[in-house]
mmCIF file of C-alpha atoms in Angstrom:
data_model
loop_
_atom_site.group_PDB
_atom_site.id
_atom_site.type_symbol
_atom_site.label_atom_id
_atom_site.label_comp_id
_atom_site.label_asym_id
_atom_site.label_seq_id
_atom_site.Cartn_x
_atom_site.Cartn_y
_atom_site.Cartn_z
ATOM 1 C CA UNK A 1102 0.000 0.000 0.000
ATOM 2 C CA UNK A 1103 0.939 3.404 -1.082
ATOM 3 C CA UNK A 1104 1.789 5.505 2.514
ATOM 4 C CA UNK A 1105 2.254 9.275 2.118
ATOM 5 C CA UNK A 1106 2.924 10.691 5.581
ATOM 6 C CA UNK A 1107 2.717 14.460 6.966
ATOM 7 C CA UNK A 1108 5.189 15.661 9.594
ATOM 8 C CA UNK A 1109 2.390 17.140 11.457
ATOM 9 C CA UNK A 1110 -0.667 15.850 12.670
ATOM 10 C CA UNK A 1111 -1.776 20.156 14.152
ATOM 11 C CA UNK A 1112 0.188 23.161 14.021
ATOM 12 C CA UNK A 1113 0.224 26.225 15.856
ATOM 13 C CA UNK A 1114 2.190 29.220 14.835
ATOM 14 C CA UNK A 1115 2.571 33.503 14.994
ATOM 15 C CA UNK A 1116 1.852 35.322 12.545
ATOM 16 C CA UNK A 1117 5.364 36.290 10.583
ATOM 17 C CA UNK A 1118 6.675 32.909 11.369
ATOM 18 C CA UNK A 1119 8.460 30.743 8.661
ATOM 19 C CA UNK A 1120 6.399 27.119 8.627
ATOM 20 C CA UNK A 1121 7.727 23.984 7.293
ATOM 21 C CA UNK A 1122 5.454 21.467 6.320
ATOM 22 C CA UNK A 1123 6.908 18.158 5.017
ATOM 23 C CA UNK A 1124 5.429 14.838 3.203
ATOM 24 C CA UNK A 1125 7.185 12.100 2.432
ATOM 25 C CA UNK A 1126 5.584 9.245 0.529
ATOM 26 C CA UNK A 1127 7.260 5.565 0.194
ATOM 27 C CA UNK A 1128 6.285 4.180 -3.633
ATOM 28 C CA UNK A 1129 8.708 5.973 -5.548
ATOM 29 C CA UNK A 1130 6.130 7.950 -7.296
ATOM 30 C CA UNK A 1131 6.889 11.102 -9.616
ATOM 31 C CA UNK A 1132 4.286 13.405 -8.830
ATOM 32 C CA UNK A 1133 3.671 15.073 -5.310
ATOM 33 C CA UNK A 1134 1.509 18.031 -4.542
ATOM 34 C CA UNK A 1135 0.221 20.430 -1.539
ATOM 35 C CA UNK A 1136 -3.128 21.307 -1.600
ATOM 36 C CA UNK A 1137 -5.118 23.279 0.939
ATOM 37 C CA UNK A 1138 -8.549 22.572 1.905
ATOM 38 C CA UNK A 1139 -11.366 25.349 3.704
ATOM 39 C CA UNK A 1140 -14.733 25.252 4.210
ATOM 40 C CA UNK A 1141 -17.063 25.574 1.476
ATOM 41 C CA UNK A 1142 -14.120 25.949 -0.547
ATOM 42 C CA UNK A 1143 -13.275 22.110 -1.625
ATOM 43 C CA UNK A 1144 -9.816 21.416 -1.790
ATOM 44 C CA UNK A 1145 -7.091 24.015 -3.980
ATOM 45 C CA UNK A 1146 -4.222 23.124 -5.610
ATOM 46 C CA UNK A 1147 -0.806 25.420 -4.034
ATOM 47 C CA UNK A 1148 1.828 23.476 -6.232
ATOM 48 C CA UNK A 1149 2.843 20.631 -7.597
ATOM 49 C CA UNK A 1150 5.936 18.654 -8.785
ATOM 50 C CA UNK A 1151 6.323 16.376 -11.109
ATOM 51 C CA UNK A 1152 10.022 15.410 -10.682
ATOM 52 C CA UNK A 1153 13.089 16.440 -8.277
ATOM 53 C CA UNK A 1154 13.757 19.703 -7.777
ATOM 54 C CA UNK A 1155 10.972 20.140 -10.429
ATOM 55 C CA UNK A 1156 7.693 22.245 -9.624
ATOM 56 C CA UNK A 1157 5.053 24.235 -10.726
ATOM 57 C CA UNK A 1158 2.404 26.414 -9.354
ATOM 58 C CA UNK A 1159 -1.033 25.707 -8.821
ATOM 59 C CA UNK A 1160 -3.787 27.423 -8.457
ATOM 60 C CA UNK A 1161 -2.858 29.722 -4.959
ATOM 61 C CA UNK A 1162 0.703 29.694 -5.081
ATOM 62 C CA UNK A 1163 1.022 33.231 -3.208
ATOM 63 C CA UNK A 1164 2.575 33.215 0.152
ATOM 64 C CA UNK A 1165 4.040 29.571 -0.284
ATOM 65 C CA UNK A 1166 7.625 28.210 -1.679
ATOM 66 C CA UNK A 1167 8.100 24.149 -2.187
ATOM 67 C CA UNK A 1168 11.108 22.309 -2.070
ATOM 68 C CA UNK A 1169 11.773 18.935 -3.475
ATOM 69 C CA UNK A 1170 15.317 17.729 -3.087
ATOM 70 C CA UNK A 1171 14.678 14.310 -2.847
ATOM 71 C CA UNK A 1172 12.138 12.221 -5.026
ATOM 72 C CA UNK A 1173 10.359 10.868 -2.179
ATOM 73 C CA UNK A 1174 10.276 14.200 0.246
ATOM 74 C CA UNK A 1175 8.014 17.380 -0.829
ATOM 75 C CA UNK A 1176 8.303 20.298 1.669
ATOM 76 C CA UNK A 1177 5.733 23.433 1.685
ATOM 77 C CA UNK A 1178 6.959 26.535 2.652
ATOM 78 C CA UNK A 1179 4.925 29.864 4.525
ATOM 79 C CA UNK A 1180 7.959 32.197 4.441
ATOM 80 C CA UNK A 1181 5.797 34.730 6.660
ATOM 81 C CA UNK A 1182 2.644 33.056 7.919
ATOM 82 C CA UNK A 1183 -0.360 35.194 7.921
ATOM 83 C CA UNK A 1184 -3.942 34.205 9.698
ATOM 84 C CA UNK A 1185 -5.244 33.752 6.204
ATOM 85 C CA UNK A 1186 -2.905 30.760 6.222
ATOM 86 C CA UNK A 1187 -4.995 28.232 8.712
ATOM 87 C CA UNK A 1188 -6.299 25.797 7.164
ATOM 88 C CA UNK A 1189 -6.041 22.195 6.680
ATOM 89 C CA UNK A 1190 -2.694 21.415 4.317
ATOM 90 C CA UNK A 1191 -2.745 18.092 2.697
ATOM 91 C CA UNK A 1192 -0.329 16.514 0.097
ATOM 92 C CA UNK A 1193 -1.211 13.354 -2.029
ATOM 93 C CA UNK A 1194 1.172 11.649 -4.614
ATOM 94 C CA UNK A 1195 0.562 9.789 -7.992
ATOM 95 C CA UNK A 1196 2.616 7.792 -9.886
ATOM 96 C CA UNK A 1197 3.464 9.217 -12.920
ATOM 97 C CA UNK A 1198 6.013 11.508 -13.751
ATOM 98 C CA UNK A 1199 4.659 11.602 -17.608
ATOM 99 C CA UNK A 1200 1.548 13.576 -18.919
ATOM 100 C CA UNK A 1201 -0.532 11.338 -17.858
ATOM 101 C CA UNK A 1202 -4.214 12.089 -17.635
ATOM 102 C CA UNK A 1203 -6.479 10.836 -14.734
ATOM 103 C CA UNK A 1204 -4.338 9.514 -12.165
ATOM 104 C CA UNK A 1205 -5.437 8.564 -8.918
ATOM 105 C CA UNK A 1206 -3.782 11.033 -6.231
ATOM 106 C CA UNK A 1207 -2.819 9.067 -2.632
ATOM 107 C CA UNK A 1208 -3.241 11.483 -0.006
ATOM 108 C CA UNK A 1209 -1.252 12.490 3.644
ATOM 109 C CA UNK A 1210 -3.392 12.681 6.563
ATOM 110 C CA UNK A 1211 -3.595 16.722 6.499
ATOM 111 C CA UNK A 1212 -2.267 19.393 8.964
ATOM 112 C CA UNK A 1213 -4.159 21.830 10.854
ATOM 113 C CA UNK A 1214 -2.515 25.020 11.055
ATOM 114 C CA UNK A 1215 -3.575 27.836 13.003
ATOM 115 C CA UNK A 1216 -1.913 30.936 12.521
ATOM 116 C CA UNK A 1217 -2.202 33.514 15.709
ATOM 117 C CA UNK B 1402 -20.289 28.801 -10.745
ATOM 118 C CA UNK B 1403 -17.646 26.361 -9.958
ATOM 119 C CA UNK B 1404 -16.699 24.108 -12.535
ATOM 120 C CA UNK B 1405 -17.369 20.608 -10.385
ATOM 121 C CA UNK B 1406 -20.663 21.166 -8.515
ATOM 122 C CA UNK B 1407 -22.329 18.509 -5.873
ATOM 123 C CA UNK B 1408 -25.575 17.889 -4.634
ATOM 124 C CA UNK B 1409 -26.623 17.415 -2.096
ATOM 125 C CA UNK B 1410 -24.222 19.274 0.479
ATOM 126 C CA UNK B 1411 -25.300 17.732 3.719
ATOM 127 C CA UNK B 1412 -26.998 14.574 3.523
ATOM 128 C CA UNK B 1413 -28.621 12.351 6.736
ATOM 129 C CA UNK B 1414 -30.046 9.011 6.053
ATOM 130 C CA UNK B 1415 -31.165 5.870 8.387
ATOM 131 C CA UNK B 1416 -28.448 2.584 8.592
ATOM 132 C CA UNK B 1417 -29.674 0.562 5.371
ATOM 133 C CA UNK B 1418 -31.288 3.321 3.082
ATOM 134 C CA UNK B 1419 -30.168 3.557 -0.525
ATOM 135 C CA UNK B 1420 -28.101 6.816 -0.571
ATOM 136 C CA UNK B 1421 -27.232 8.983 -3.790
ATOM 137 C CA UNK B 1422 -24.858 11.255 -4.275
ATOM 138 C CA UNK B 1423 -24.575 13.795 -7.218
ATOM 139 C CA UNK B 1424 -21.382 15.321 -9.291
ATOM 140 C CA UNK B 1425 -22.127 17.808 -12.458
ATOM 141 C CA UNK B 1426 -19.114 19.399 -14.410
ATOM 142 C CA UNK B 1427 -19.149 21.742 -16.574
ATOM 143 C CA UNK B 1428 -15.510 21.399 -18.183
ATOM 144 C CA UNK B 1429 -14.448 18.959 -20.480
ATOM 145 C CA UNK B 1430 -12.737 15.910 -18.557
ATOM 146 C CA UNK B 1431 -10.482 12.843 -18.954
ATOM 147 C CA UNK B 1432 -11.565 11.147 -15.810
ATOM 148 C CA UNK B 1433 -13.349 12.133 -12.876
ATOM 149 C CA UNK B 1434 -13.107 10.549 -9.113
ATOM 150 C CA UNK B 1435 -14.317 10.006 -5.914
ATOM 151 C CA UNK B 1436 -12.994 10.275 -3.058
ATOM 152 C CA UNK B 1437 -13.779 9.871 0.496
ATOM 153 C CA UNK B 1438 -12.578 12.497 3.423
ATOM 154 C CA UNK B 1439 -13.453 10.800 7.200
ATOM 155 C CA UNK B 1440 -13.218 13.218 10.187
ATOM 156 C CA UNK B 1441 -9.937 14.001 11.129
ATOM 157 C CA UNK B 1442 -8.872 15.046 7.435
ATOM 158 C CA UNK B 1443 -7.436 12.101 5.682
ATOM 159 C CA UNK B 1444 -8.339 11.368 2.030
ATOM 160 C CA UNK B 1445 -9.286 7.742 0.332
ATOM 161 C CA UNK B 1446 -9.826 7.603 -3.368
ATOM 162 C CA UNK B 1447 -12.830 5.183 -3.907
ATOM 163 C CA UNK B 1448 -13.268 5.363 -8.037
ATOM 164 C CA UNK B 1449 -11.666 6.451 -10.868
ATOM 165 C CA UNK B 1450 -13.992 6.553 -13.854
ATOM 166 C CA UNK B 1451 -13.717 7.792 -17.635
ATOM 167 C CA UNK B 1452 -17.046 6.084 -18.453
ATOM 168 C CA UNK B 1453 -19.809 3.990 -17.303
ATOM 169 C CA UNK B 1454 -19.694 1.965 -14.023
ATOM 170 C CA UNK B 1455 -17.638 1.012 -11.476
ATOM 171 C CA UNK B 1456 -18.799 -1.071 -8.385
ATOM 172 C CA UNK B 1457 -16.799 -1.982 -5.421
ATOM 173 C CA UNK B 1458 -18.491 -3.983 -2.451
ATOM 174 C CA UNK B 1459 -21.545 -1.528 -1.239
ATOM 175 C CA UNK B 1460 -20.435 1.733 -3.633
ATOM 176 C CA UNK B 1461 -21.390 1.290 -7.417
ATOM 177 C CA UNK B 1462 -20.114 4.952 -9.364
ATOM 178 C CA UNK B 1463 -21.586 6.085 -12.921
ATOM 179 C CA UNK B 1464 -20.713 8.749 -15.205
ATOM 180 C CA UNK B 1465 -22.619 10.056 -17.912
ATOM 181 C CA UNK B 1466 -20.202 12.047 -20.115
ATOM 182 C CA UNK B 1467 -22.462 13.228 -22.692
ATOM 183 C CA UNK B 1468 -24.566 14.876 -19.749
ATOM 184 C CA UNK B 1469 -21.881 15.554 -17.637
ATOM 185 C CA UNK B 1470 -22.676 14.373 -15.052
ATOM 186 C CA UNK B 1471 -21.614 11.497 -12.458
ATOM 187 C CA UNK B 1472 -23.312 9.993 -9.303
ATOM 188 C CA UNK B 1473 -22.296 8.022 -5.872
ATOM 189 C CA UNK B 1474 -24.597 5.267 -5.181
ATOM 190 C CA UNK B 1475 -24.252 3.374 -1.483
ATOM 191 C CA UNK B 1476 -26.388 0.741 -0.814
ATOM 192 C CA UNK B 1477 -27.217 -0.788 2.267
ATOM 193 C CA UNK B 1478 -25.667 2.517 4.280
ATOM 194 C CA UNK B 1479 -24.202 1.973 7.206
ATOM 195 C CA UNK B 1480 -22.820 4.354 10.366
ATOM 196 C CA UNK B 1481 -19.085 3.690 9.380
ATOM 197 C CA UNK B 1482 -20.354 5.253 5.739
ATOM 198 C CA UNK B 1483 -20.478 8.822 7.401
ATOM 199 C CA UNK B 1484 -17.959 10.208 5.790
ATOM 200 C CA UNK B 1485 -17.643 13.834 3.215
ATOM 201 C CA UNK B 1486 -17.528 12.137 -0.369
ATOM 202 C CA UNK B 1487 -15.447 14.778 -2.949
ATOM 203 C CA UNK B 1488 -16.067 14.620 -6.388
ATOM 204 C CA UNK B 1489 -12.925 15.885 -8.569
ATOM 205 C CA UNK B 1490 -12.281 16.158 -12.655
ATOM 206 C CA UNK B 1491 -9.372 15.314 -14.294
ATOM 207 C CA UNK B 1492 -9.018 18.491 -16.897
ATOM 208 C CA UNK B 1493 -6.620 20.878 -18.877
ATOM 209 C CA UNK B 1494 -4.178 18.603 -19.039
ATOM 210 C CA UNK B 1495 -0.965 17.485 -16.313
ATOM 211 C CA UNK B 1496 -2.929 16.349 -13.448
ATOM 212 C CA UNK B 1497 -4.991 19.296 -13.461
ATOM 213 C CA UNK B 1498 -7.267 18.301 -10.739
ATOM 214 C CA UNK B 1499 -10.705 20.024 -10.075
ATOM 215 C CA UNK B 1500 -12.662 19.261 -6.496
ATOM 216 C CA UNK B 1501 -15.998 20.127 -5.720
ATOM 217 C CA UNK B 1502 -16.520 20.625 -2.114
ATOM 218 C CA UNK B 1503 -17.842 17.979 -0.940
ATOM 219 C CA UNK B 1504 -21.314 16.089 0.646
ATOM 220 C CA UNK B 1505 -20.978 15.172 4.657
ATOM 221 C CA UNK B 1506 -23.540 12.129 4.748
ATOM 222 C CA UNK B 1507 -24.605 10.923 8.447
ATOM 223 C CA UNK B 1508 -25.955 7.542 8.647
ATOM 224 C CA UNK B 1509 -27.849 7.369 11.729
ATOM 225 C CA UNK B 1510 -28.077 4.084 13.533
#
């Protein structure tokens, strides 16, 4: 079974903080991404990567850097966390590094963050 | 309007009723999923589906790509079903994935 863990289960920060949130996943799959997810607002893509040290934004990349130095280890980055920043931060992985179209997506257990 | 909508968005039922769930899209798609979000956050995909049906044990999915449009079917519900179920597109191209926000279902003993 595909396992992606989260380093954090809940998170609680200050405002202006930097916040590291890391995923590591254990199938040796090509594509990780960070999503986050709020209420009413399903879940949005921040960025994605698709290979190391590879990435691209997603759909609310503002506020947030990613690292991937290793294949299996994707890091999300709030350089200064602001209290529009809590929310639930999830990552999944897929398989395929290619252009492939409708994978499935194996998701982390999430992180709460609260920014004070 | 969002591009994946889902009906309904709060759903309570009795153990054993038939329960459906609705997904509409309004983008063109290579394959759409379901997913399943317990409380306490973490995410289960259930289907992946281009066309026509899937069934696994109690869940049975359909898609109807001419009318865009896909549903969640559980049969004999049960308590451990309560769950949010998240319907999501494939679209655009490079694991562009779309979510719709989701329908909590309680399934009262």
């Amino acid at each position: 079974d595909v396992k992606v863990t989260q380093s954090s289960r809940y998170l609680v920060k200050r405002t202006g903080e930097k916040v590291f949130l890391e995923c590591v996943q254990d199938m040796d799959h090509e594509n990780m991404f960070w999503y986050r997810q709020d209420p009413g607002l399903g879940l949005r893509l921040i960025y994605f990567s698709y290979d190391v040290k590879m990435k691209e934004k997603g759909d609310i990349p503002e506020g947030y850097s990613v690292s991937r130095e290793k294949k299996e280890r994707f890091s999300l980055i709030l350089e200064s966390a602001s209290t529009n920043q809590t929310s639930m931060y999830l990552c999944a992985s897929s398989l395929s590094g290619g252009r492939v179209m409708g994978e499935t997506q194996y998701f982390g257990p999430g992180t709460r963050l609260l920014v004070l | 309007k969002n591009e994946v909508e889902q009906s309904p968005q709060n759903l309570t039922a009795q153990e054993g009723e038939f329960i459906t769930i609705n997904c509409s899209y309004s983008v063109g798609i290579s394959a759409l999923h379901w997913l399943q979000q317990h409380p306490g956050g973490g995410i289960v995909s259930l289907f992946m589906l281009s066309s026509g049906k899937k069934k696994h044990g109690r869940l049975i999915a359909t898609i109807n790509i001419q009318e865009k449009h896909s549903s969640l079917h559980i049969t004999a519900s049960h308590p451990r079903d309560s769950a949010v179920y998240i319907c999501a597109v494939n679209s655009g191209g490079y694991q562009k994935v779309t979510f719709g926000t989701g329908t909590k279902l309680q399934v009262i003993p």
